[in-house]
Amino acid sequence: MTRLCEQDICSISEMLKNYDNYLLSKTSGRLRDIAIRASGRDNIDTDTINSAKKTAVVPLTSGEGIIRGFSETVCSILRYLGADAFVTQKTDVAGLSQAVDEGAEVIFMADDLTFSAINIKSGRTADNGEFTGKGYCAALDFMSGGVSGKNALIIGAGPVGCGAAQFLVAKGACVHIYDIDMEKSEQLKRSTPEIVIEKNLPDAFGKGVELVVEATPSKSVIEASYLRGTEYIAAPGIPLGLSAGAVNKMDGRIIHDALEIGVASMLFAVI
Ligand code: 2YH
């Protein structure tokens, strides 16, 4: 799992409005619309959505420690979406206590392996991997005029790929999975029998793929030669999993960010 670095996130807060406009122009949906669709709670009432939930982001020092700007960036995304969000001054267990003492209903925190949102009133939780996968597929749903009946290829059967598979299968797409580790693909198929396992990436692209989810932590997984240029690509992986040639060929049909869609989707999944 990729650990974000300061450089990946340092301009997110100041660029949020621009990114939202970019999403609107590319997908016809705003960050908020995409995240609500991803949460699977499209019927969530407007009062719930618009009530500014007190939301704390707790910095965690465990493992590799604090990523400078991480908590503040998560907080600014949450505020942008209307949450009454703050970063606790204290870290770790003391920070969690502070969050509860100050009345937070929703808590966001991340260590090296897991990034969770927890609603301490309802008990709802959201994992960043799962909701990043769902969020990017909701973006594809907007972008492609609906994923139902379309051929989708997911590359990578980790938490993001599994979240993507759940969303796409539920929306009626024909889902194919490729992972360099066949056992991971087989594990996903056991929980989601509708998916088709692909053994070879260039061959998988040769089967009329319309939607692609690149959910690996590797660079240049997708080469320009695999693409026809008519696909829509969701690329949540850090670093970007397309070669420079593939990016040129697909310019304007790729969705890629470091945090925004995942964090937004987590919020609407737990409020
Ligand atoms: O970036 C990460 C991990 N790769 C988990 C991501 C899950 N998709 N964690 C962030 C660590 C943040 C740090 N503990 C802090 O600043 O609080």
PDB file of C-alpha atoms and ligand atoms in Angstrom:
ATOM      1  CA  MET A   1       0.000   0.000   0.000  1.00  0.00           C
ATOM      2  CA  THR A   2       1.425   3.351  -1.027  1.00  0.00           C
ATOM      3  CA  ARG A   3       2.298   5.765   1.752  1.00  0.00           C
ATOM      4  CA  LEU A   4       1.396   9.282   0.687  1.00  0.00           C
ATOM      5  CA  CYS A   5       4.113  11.902   0.952  1.00  0.00           C
ATOM      6  CA  GLU A   6       3.905  15.628   1.588  1.00  0.00           C
ATOM      7  CA  GLN A   7       4.408  16.372  -2.104  1.00  0.00           C
ATOM      8  CA  ASP A   8       1.373  14.247  -3.097  1.00  0.00           C
ATOM      9  CA  ILE A   9      -0.968  16.344  -0.972  1.00  0.00           C
ATOM     10  CA  CYS A  10       0.530  19.815  -0.449  1.00  0.00           C
ATOM     11  CA  SER A  11      -1.569  21.629  -3.070  1.00  0.00           C
ATOM     12  CA  ILE A  12      -4.879  19.776  -2.565  1.00  0.00           C
ATOM     13  CA  SER A  13      -6.454  22.284  -0.138  1.00  0.00           C
ATOM     14  CA  GLU A  14      -5.870  25.350  -2.286  1.00  0.00           C
ATOM     15  CA  MET A  15      -6.902  23.513  -5.480  1.00  0.00           C
ATOM     16  CA  LEU A  16     -10.162  21.969  -4.194  1.00  0.00           C
ATOM     17  CA  LYS A  17     -12.483  24.358  -6.010  1.00  0.00           C
ATOM     18  CA  ASN A  18     -10.509  23.903  -9.255  1.00  0.00           C
ATOM     19  CA  TYR A  19     -10.522  20.135  -8.848  1.00  0.00           C
ATOM     20  CA  ASP A  20     -14.270  20.175  -8.265  1.00  0.00           C
ATOM     21  CA  ASN A  21     -14.769  22.209 -11.445  1.00  0.00           C
ATOM     22  CA  TYR A  22     -12.481  19.791 -13.284  1.00  0.00           C
ATOM     23  CA  LEU A  23     -14.575  16.844 -12.074  1.00  0.00           C
ATOM     24  CA  LEU A  24     -17.752  18.607 -13.156  1.00  0.00           C
ATOM     25  CA  SER A  25     -16.372  19.271 -16.631  1.00  0.00           C
ATOM     26  CA  LYS A  26     -15.091  15.709 -17.075  1.00  0.00           C
ATOM     27  CA  THR A  27     -17.854  13.713 -15.413  1.00  0.00           C
ATOM     28  CA  SER A  28     -20.886  16.026 -15.135  1.00  0.00           C
ATOM     29  CA  GLY A  29     -20.783  15.378 -11.397  1.00  0.00           C
ATOM     30  CA  ARG A  30     -19.259  17.351  -8.557  1.00  0.00           C
ATOM     31  CA  LEU A  31     -17.090  15.784  -5.841  1.00  0.00           C
ATOM     32  CA  ARG A  32     -20.128  15.784  -3.557  1.00  0.00           C
ATOM     33  CA  ASP A  33     -22.423  14.093  -6.129  1.00  0.00           C
ATOM     34  CA  ILE A  34     -19.790  11.457  -6.903  1.00  0.00           C
ATOM     35  CA  ALA A  35     -19.179  10.751  -3.220  1.00  0.00           C
ATOM     36  CA  ILE A  36     -22.883  10.426  -2.430  1.00  0.00           C
ATOM     37  CA  ARG A  37     -23.286   7.945  -5.283  1.00  0.00           C
ATOM     38  CA  ALA A  38     -20.231   6.021  -4.047  1.00  0.00           C
ATOM     39  CA  SER A  39     -21.579   5.802  -0.527  1.00  0.00           C
ATOM     40  CA  GLY A  40     -24.486   3.698  -1.767  1.00  0.00           C
ATOM     41  CA  ARG A  41     -26.781   6.023   0.174  1.00  0.00           C
ATOM     42  CA  ASP A  42     -28.201   7.992  -2.753  1.00  0.00           C
ATOM     43  CA  ASN A  43     -31.491   8.125  -0.871  1.00  0.00           C
ATOM     44  CA  ILE A  44     -29.809   9.888   2.075  1.00  0.00           C
ATOM     45  CA  ASP A  45     -32.016  12.872   2.934  1.00  0.00           C
ATOM     46  CA  THR A  46     -30.828  16.414   2.265  1.00  0.00           C
ATOM     47  CA  ASP A  47     -31.116  17.386   5.937  1.00  0.00           C
ATOM     48  CA  THR A  48     -28.636  14.663   6.901  1.00  0.00           C
ATOM     49  CA  ILE A  49     -26.277  15.713   4.122  1.00  0.00           C
ATOM     50  CA  ASN A  50     -26.506  19.398   4.901  1.00  0.00           C
ATOM     51  CA  SER A  51     -26.277  19.174   8.680  1.00  0.00           C
ATOM     52  CA  ALA A  52     -22.646  20.081   9.364  1.00  0.00           C
ATOM     53  CA  LYS A  53     -21.462  17.050  11.318  1.00  0.00           C
ATOM     54  CA  LYS A  54     -18.735  17.750  13.843  1.00  0.00           C
ATOM     55  CA  THR A  55     -15.853  15.743  12.440  1.00  0.00           C
ATOM     56  CA  ALA A  56     -12.388  15.296  13.928  1.00  0.00           C
ATOM     57  CA  VAL A  57      -9.215  14.266  12.152  1.00  0.00           C
ATOM     58  CA  VAL A  58      -6.796  12.650  14.612  1.00  0.00           C
ATOM     59  CA  PRO A  59      -3.089  12.600  13.648  1.00  0.00           C
ATOM     60  CA  LEU A  60      -1.427   9.251  14.397  1.00  0.00           C
ATOM     61  CA  THR A  61       2.293   8.945  15.165  1.00  0.00           C
ATOM     62  CA  SER A  62       2.491   5.140  15.069  1.00  0.00           C
ATOM     63  CA  GLY A  63       4.603   3.285  12.483  1.00  0.00           C
ATOM     64  CA  GLU A  64       6.221   5.717  10.052  1.00  0.00           C
ATOM     65  CA  GLY A  65       4.595   8.624  11.862  1.00  0.00           C
ATOM     66  CA  ILE A  66       2.916  11.857  10.862  1.00  0.00           C
ATOM     67  CA  ILE A  67       2.783  12.879   7.205  1.00  0.00           C
ATOM     68  CA  ARG A  68       3.148  16.652   7.216  1.00  0.00           C
ATOM     69  CA  GLY A  69      -0.103  18.229   6.058  1.00  0.00           C
ATOM     70  CA  PHE A  70      -2.056  14.951   5.883  1.00  0.00           C
ATOM     71  CA  SER A  71      -4.586  15.636   8.663  1.00  0.00           C
ATOM     72  CA  GLU A  72      -4.972  19.281   7.602  1.00  0.00           C
ATOM     73  CA  THR A  73      -5.635  18.244   3.996  1.00  0.00           C
ATOM     74  CA  VAL A  74      -8.219  15.644   5.019  1.00  0.00           C
ATOM     75  CA  CYS A  75      -9.806  18.338   7.195  1.00  0.00           C
ATOM     76  CA  SER A  76      -9.988  20.845   4.337  1.00  0.00           C
ATOM     77  CA  ILE A  77     -11.658  18.279   2.046  1.00  0.00           C
ATOM     78  CA  LEU A  78     -14.235  17.559   4.783  1.00  0.00           C
ATOM     79  CA  ARG A  79     -14.879  21.286   5.317  1.00  0.00           C
ATOM     80  CA  TYR A  80     -15.231  21.807   1.574  1.00  0.00           C
ATOM     81  CA  LEU A  81     -18.039  19.234   1.668  1.00  0.00           C
ATOM     82  CA  GLY A  82     -19.785  21.030   4.519  1.00  0.00           C
ATOM     83  CA  ALA A  83     -18.567  19.108   7.566  1.00  0.00           C
ATOM     84  CA  ASP A  84     -17.709  21.060  10.716  1.00  0.00           C
ATOM     85  CA  ALA A  85     -14.224  19.552  10.726  1.00  0.00           C
ATOM     86  CA  PHE A  86     -11.159  20.140  12.888  1.00  0.00           C
ATOM     87  CA  VAL A  87      -7.770  18.529  13.498  1.00  0.00           C
ATOM     88  CA  THR A  88      -7.137  17.557  17.115  1.00  0.00           C
ATOM     89  CA  GLN A  89      -4.112  19.222  18.721  1.00  0.00           C
ATOM     90  CA  LYS A  90      -3.296  15.975  20.472  1.00  0.00           C
ATOM     91  CA  THR A  91      -2.281  12.823  18.600  1.00  0.00           C
ATOM     92  CA  ASP A  92      -3.070   9.122  18.992  1.00  0.00           C
ATOM     93  CA  VAL A  93      -5.197   7.989  21.964  1.00  0.00           C
ATOM     94  CA  ALA A  94      -5.087  11.447  23.542  1.00  0.00           C
ATOM     95  CA  GLY A  95      -6.286  12.904  20.224  1.00  0.00           C
ATOM     96  CA  LEU A  96      -9.138  10.417  20.070  1.00  0.00           C
ATOM     97  CA  SER A  97     -10.169  11.425  23.602  1.00  0.00           C
ATOM     98  CA  GLN A  98      -9.968  15.089  22.650  1.00  0.00           C
ATOM     99  CA  ALA A  99     -12.153  14.450  19.583  1.00  0.00           C
ATOM    100  CA  VAL A 100     -14.856  12.816  21.711  1.00  0.00           C
ATOM    101  CA  ASP A 101     -14.568  15.436  24.491  1.00  0.00           C
ATOM    102  CA  GLU A 102     -15.077  18.186  21.912  1.00  0.00           C
ATOM    103  CA  GLY A 103     -18.232  16.542  20.605  1.00  0.00           C
ATOM    104  CA  ALA A 104     -17.043  14.987  17.347  1.00  0.00           C
ATOM    105  CA  GLU A 105     -19.583  12.597  15.853  1.00  0.00           C
ATOM    106  CA  VAL A 106     -17.319  11.419  13.065  1.00  0.00           C
ATOM    107  CA  ILE A 107     -13.608  10.623  13.413  1.00  0.00           C
ATOM    108  CA  PHE A 108     -11.050  10.206  10.613  1.00  0.00           C
ATOM    109  CA  MET A 109      -7.637   8.670  11.325  1.00  0.00           C
ATOM    110  CA  ALA A 110      -4.936   6.836   9.394  1.00  0.00           C
ATOM    111  CA  ASP A 111      -1.920   4.738  10.275  1.00  0.00           C
ATOM    112  CA  ASP A 112       0.403   3.019   7.800  1.00  0.00           C
ATOM    113  CA  LEU A 113      -2.072   0.272   6.917  1.00  0.00           C
ATOM    114  CA  THR A 114      -5.576   1.571   7.477  1.00  0.00           C
ATOM    115  CA  PHE A 115      -7.372   4.849   6.950  1.00  0.00           C
ATOM    116  CA  SER A 116     -10.825   4.811   8.543  1.00  0.00           C
ATOM    117  CA  ALA A 117     -13.798   7.066   9.130  1.00  0.00           C
ATOM    118  CA  ILE A 118     -15.902   6.125  12.141  1.00  0.00           C
ATOM    119  CA  ASN A 119     -19.271   7.535  13.150  1.00  0.00           C
ATOM    120  CA  ILE A 120     -19.233   7.005  16.890  1.00  0.00           C
ATOM    121  CA  LYS A 121     -23.005   7.594  17.222  1.00  0.00           C
ATOM    122  CA  SER A 122     -24.263   5.252  14.517  1.00  0.00           C
ATOM    123  CA  GLY A 123     -21.359   2.811  14.562  1.00  0.00           C
ATOM    124  CA  ARG A 124     -20.913   3.183  10.764  1.00  0.00           C
ATOM    125  CA  THR A 125     -17.334   2.821   9.513  1.00  0.00           C
ATOM    126  CA  ALA A 126     -15.722   3.398   6.117  1.00  0.00           C
ATOM    127  CA  ASP A 127     -12.366   2.129   4.917  1.00  0.00           C
ATOM    128  CA  ASN A 128     -10.419   4.425   2.594  1.00  0.00           C
ATOM    129  CA  GLY A 129      -9.419   1.590   0.248  1.00  0.00           C
ATOM    130  CA  GLU A 130     -12.974   0.352  -0.257  1.00  0.00           C
ATOM    131  CA  PHE A 131     -14.478   3.830  -0.645  1.00  0.00           C
ATOM    132  CA  THR A 132     -11.717   5.032  -2.937  1.00  0.00           C
ATOM    133  CA  GLY A 133     -12.601   2.134  -5.249  1.00  0.00           C
ATOM    134  CA  LYS A 134     -16.310   2.908  -4.995  1.00  0.00           C
ATOM    135  CA  GLY A 135     -15.739   6.661  -5.386  1.00  0.00           C
ATOM    136  CA  TYR A 136     -13.740   6.313  -8.592  1.00  0.00           C
ATOM    137  CA  CYS A 137     -16.343   3.952 -10.014  1.00  0.00           C
ATOM    138  CA  ALA A 138     -19.074   6.429  -9.143  1.00  0.00           C
ATOM    139  CA  ALA A 139     -17.009   8.974 -11.126  1.00  0.00           C
ATOM    140  CA  LEU A 140     -16.892   6.490 -14.030  1.00  0.00           C
ATOM    141  CA  ASP A 141     -20.665   6.071 -13.694  1.00  0.00           C
ATOM    142  CA  PHE A 142     -21.122   9.831 -14.174  1.00  0.00           C
ATOM    143  CA  MET A 143     -18.449  10.087 -16.858  1.00  0.00           C
ATOM    144  CA  SER A 144     -19.619   7.218 -19.045  1.00  0.00           C
ATOM    145  CA  GLY A 145     -23.339   7.904 -18.862  1.00  0.00           C
ATOM    146  CA  GLY A 146     -23.825   4.844 -16.643  1.00  0.00           C
ATOM    147  CA  VAL A 147     -21.675   1.757 -16.127  1.00  0.00           C
ATOM    148  CA  SER A 148     -24.587  -0.682 -16.441  1.00  0.00           C
ATOM    149  CA  GLY A 149     -23.937  -3.250 -19.183  1.00  0.00           C
ATOM    150  CA  LYS A 150     -20.449  -1.880 -19.914  1.00  0.00           C
ATOM    151  CA  ASN A 151     -17.266  -3.964 -19.991  1.00  0.00           C
ATOM    152  CA  ALA A 152     -15.023  -2.966 -17.073  1.00  0.00           C
ATOM    153  CA  LEU A 153     -11.470  -4.085 -16.353  1.00  0.00           C
ATOM    154  CA  ILE A 154     -10.111  -3.677 -12.824  1.00  0.00           C
ATOM    155  CA  ILE A 155      -6.345  -3.957 -12.462  1.00  0.00           C
ATOM    156  CA  GLY A 156      -5.374  -4.864  -8.903  1.00  0.00           C
ATOM    157  CA  ALA A 157      -7.472  -6.905  -6.469  1.00  0.00           C
ATOM    158  CA  GLY A 158      -6.449  -5.097  -3.276  1.00  0.00           C
ATOM    159  CA  PRO A 159      -8.879  -3.101  -1.114  1.00  0.00           C
ATOM    160  CA  VAL A 160      -9.398  -0.418  -3.810  1.00  0.00           C
ATOM    161  CA  GLY A 161      -9.974  -2.984  -6.584  1.00  0.00           C
ATOM    162  CA  CYS A 162     -12.373  -4.937  -4.352  1.00  0.00           C
ATOM    163  CA  GLY A 163     -14.373  -1.765  -3.555  1.00  0.00           C
ATOM    164  CA  ALA A 164     -14.478  -0.985  -7.270  1.00  0.00           C
ATOM    165  CA  ALA A 165     -15.708  -4.511  -8.057  1.00  0.00           C
ATOM    166  CA  GLN A 166     -18.516  -4.264  -5.493  1.00  0.00           C
ATOM    167  CA  PHE A 167     -19.715  -0.949  -6.932  1.00  0.00           C
ATOM    168  CA  LEU A 168     -19.503  -2.027 -10.585  1.00  0.00           C
ATOM    169  CA  VAL A 169     -21.178  -5.408 -10.069  1.00  0.00           C
ATOM    170  CA  ALA A 170     -23.982  -3.784  -8.050  1.00  0.00           C
ATOM    171  CA  LYS A 171     -24.548  -1.302 -10.914  1.00  0.00           C
ATOM    172  CA  GLY A 172     -24.719  -4.070 -13.533  1.00  0.00           C
ATOM    173  CA  ALA A 173     -21.343  -3.700 -15.283  1.00  0.00           C
ATOM    174  CA  CYS A 174     -19.548  -6.777 -16.723  1.00  0.00           C
ATOM    175  CA  VAL A 175     -16.488  -6.846 -14.500  1.00  0.00           C
ATOM    176  CA  HIS A 176     -13.094  -8.380 -15.323  1.00  0.00           C
ATOM    177  CA  ILE A 177     -10.235  -8.532 -12.815  1.00  0.00           C
ATOM    178  CA  TYR A 178      -6.505  -8.773 -13.432  1.00  0.00           C
ATOM    179  CA  ASP A 179      -3.901  -9.033 -10.647  1.00  0.00           C
ATOM    180  CA  ILE A 180      -0.296 -10.220 -10.978  1.00  0.00           C
ATOM    181  CA  ASP A 181      -1.105 -12.407  -7.971  1.00  0.00           C
ATOM    182  CA  MET A 182      -3.703 -14.880  -9.245  1.00  0.00           C
ATOM    183  CA  GLU A 183      -4.626 -15.890  -5.682  1.00  0.00           C
ATOM    184  CA  LYS A 184      -5.883 -12.346  -5.040  1.00  0.00           C
ATOM    185  CA  SER A 185      -8.108 -12.470  -8.135  1.00  0.00           C
ATOM    186  CA  GLU A 186      -9.449 -15.845  -7.038  1.00  0.00           C
ATOM    187  CA  GLN A 187     -10.144 -14.538  -3.555  1.00  0.00           C
ATOM    188  CA  LEU A 188     -12.171 -11.654  -5.039  1.00  0.00           C
ATOM    189  CA  LYS A 189     -14.081 -14.067  -7.256  1.00  0.00           C
ATOM    190  CA  ARG A 190     -15.037 -16.141  -4.210  1.00  0.00           C
ATOM    191  CA  SER A 191     -16.765 -13.092  -2.675  1.00  0.00           C
ATOM    192  CA  THR A 192     -18.038 -11.707  -6.010  1.00  0.00           C
ATOM    193  CA  PRO A 193     -18.720 -14.663  -8.337  1.00  0.00           C
ATOM    194  CA  GLU A 194     -20.013 -12.438 -11.175  1.00  0.00           C
ATOM    195  CA  ILE A 195     -16.494 -11.248 -12.052  1.00  0.00           C
ATOM    196  CA  VAL A 196     -14.297 -12.798 -14.741  1.00  0.00           C
ATOM    197  CA  ILE A 197     -10.614 -13.448 -13.983  1.00  0.00           C
ATOM    198  CA  GLU A 198      -8.094 -12.283 -16.600  1.00  0.00           C
ATOM    199  CA  LYS A 199      -4.663 -13.914 -16.746  1.00  0.00           C
ATOM    200  CA  ASN A 200      -2.893 -11.589 -19.160  1.00  0.00           C
ATOM    201  CA  LEU A 201      -3.192  -7.797 -19.247  1.00  0.00           C
ATOM    202  CA  PRO A 202      -2.755  -7.045 -22.994  1.00  0.00           C
ATOM    203  CA  ASP A 203      -5.243  -9.834 -23.808  1.00  0.00           C
ATOM    204  CA  ALA A 204      -7.704  -8.455 -21.258  1.00  0.00           C
ATOM    205  CA  PHE A 205      -7.557  -5.028 -22.952  1.00  0.00           C
ATOM    206  CA  GLY A 206      -8.151  -6.727 -26.288  1.00  0.00           C
ATOM    207  CA  LYS A 207     -11.668  -7.782 -25.240  1.00  0.00           C
ATOM    208  CA  GLY A 208     -13.451  -4.485 -25.871  1.00  0.00           C
ATOM    209  CA  VAL A 209     -12.879  -2.846 -22.503  1.00  0.00           C
ATOM    210  CA  GLU A 210     -14.891   0.380 -22.037  1.00  0.00           C
ATOM    211  CA  LEU A 211     -14.046   1.216 -18.416  1.00  0.00           C
ATOM    212  CA  VAL A 212     -10.706   0.739 -16.652  1.00  0.00           C
ATOM    213  CA  VAL A 213      -9.886   0.959 -12.943  1.00  0.00           C
ATOM    214  CA  GLU A 214      -6.122   1.075 -12.319  1.00  0.00           C
ATOM    215  CA  ALA A 215      -5.864   0.128  -8.644  1.00  0.00           C
ATOM    216  CA  THR A 216      -2.234  -0.889  -8.217  1.00  0.00           C
ATOM    217  CA  PRO A 217       0.675   0.857  -6.467  1.00  0.00           C
ATOM    218  CA  SER A 218       2.852   0.453  -9.591  1.00  0.00           C
ATOM    219  CA  LYS A 219       3.930   2.879 -12.333  1.00  0.00           C
ATOM    220  CA  SER A 220       3.162   2.485 -16.047  1.00  0.00           C
ATOM    221  CA  VAL A 221       0.991  -0.626 -15.721  1.00  0.00           C
ATOM    222  CA  ILE A 222      -1.117   0.604 -18.647  1.00  0.00           C
ATOM    223  CA  GLU A 223       0.790   1.144 -21.902  1.00  0.00           C
ATOM    224  CA  ALA A 224      -0.545   3.298 -24.746  1.00  0.00           C
ATOM    225  CA  SER A 225      -0.578   0.241 -27.023  1.00  0.00           C
ATOM    226  CA  TYR A 226      -3.251  -1.426 -24.826  1.00  0.00           C
ATOM    227  CA  LEU A 227      -5.704   1.430 -25.356  1.00  0.00           C
ATOM    228  CA  ARG A 228      -8.076   2.354 -28.175  1.00  0.00           C
ATOM    229  CA  GLY A 229      -8.558   5.877 -26.841  1.00  0.00           C
ATOM    230  CA  THR A 230     -12.306   5.511 -26.252  1.00  0.00           C
ATOM    231  CA  GLU A 231     -12.078   4.038 -22.740  1.00  0.00           C
ATOM    232  CA  TYR A 232     -12.790   5.916 -19.528  1.00  0.00           C
ATOM    233  CA  ILE A 233     -10.067   5.411 -16.929  1.00  0.00           C
ATOM    234  CA  ALA A 234     -10.237   5.686 -13.144  1.00  0.00           C
ATOM    235  CA  ALA A 235      -6.709   5.737 -11.765  1.00  0.00           C
ATOM    236  CA  PRO A 236      -6.676   5.954  -7.971  1.00  0.00           C
ATOM    237  CA  GLY A 237      -3.254   4.313  -7.730  1.00  0.00           C
ATOM    238  CA  ILE A 238      -0.324   6.395  -6.444  1.00  0.00           C
ATOM    239  CA  PRO A 239       1.886   6.817  -8.449  1.00  0.00           C
ATOM    240  CA  LEU A 240      -0.250   7.099 -11.588  1.00  0.00           C
ATOM    241  CA  GLY A 241      -0.332   3.678 -13.233  1.00  0.00           C
ATOM    242  CA  LEU A 242      -0.332   4.871 -16.852  1.00  0.00           C
ATOM    243  CA  SER A 243       2.759   5.387 -18.999  1.00  0.00           C
ATOM    244  CA  ALA A 244       3.347   8.915 -20.365  1.00  0.00           C
ATOM    245  CA  GLY A 245       2.207   7.692 -23.796  1.00  0.00           C
ATOM    246  CA  ALA A 246      -1.010   6.278 -22.335  1.00  0.00           C
ATOM    247  CA  VAL A 247      -1.710   9.575 -20.544  1.00  0.00           C
ATOM    248  CA  ASN A 248      -1.228  11.494 -23.833  1.00  0.00           C
ATOM    249  CA  LYS A 249      -3.552   9.155 -25.666  1.00  0.00           C
ATOM    250  CA  MET A 250      -6.250   9.319 -22.984  1.00  0.00           C
ATOM    251  CA  ASP A 251      -5.922  12.956 -21.924  1.00  0.00           C
ATOM    252  CA  GLY A 252      -9.223  14.159 -20.535  1.00  0.00           C
ATOM    253  CA  ARG A 253     -10.614  10.656 -20.001  1.00  0.00           C
ATOM    254  CA  ILE A 254      -8.622   9.891 -16.837  1.00  0.00           C
ATOM    255  CA  ILE A 255      -9.656  10.596 -13.248  1.00  0.00           C
ATOM    256  CA  HIS A 256      -6.749  10.641 -10.791  1.00  0.00           C
ATOM    257  CA  ASP A 257      -6.215  12.310  -7.423  1.00  0.00           C
ATOM    258  CA  ALA A 258      -4.357  11.568  -4.180  1.00  0.00           C
ATOM    259  CA  LEU A 259      -7.129  11.894  -1.586  1.00  0.00           C
ATOM    260  CA  GLU A 260     -10.202  13.880  -2.590  1.00  0.00           C
ATOM    261  CA  ILE A 261     -12.598  11.253  -3.999  1.00  0.00           C
ATOM    262  CA  GLY A 262     -11.697   8.664  -1.340  1.00  0.00           C
ATOM    263  CA  VAL A 263     -12.091  11.024   1.628  1.00  0.00           C
ATOM    264  CA  ALA A 264     -15.341  12.499   0.273  1.00  0.00           C
ATOM    265  CA  SER A 265     -16.812   9.024  -0.295  1.00  0.00           C
ATOM    266  CA  MET A 266     -15.848   7.953   3.235  1.00  0.00           C
ATOM    267  CA  LEU A 267     -17.650  10.968   4.690  1.00  0.00           C
ATOM    268  CA  PHE A 268     -20.969  10.293   2.967  1.00  0.00           C
ATOM    269  CA  ALA A 269     -20.723   6.593   3.815  1.00  0.00           C
ATOM    270  CA  VAL A 270     -20.703   7.313   7.554  1.00  0.00           C
ATOM    271  CA  ILE A 271     -22.928  10.392   8.079  1.00  0.00           C
TER     272      ILE A 271
HETATM  273  O1  2YH B   1      -0.943   6.942   3.631  1.00  0.00           O
HETATM  274  C1  2YH B   1      -1.235   6.166   4.519  1.00  0.00           C
HETATM  275  C2  2YH B   1      -1.330   4.692   4.310  1.00  0.00           C
HETATM  276  N1  2YH B   1      -0.727   4.319   3.086  1.00  0.00           N
HETATM  277  C3  2YH B   1      -2.752   4.211   4.418  1.00  0.00           C
HETATM  278  C4  2YH B   1      -3.612   4.624   3.269  1.00  0.00           C
HETATM  279  C5  2YH B   1      -4.816   3.750   3.185  1.00  0.00           C
HETATM  280  N2  2YH B   1      -5.367   3.856   1.845  1.00  0.00           N
HETATM  281  N3  2YH B   1      -1.472   6.539   5.757  1.00  0.00           N
HETATM  282  C6  2YH B   1      -1.448   7.897   6.203  1.00  0.00           C
HETATM  283  C7  2YH B   1      -0.709   8.008   7.506  1.00  0.00           C
HETATM  284  C8  2YH B   1      -0.989   9.337   8.156  1.00  0.00           C
HETATM  285  C9  2YH B   1      -0.225   9.594   9.441  1.00  0.00           C
HETATM  286  N4  2YH B   1      -0.357   8.560  10.408  1.00  0.00           N
HETATM  287  C10 2YH B   1      -0.746  10.903   9.995  1.00  0.00           C
HETATM  288  O2  2YH B   1      -0.267  11.966   9.551  1.00  0.00           O
HETATM  289  O3  2YH B   1      -1.644  10.875  10.855  1.00  0.00           O
END
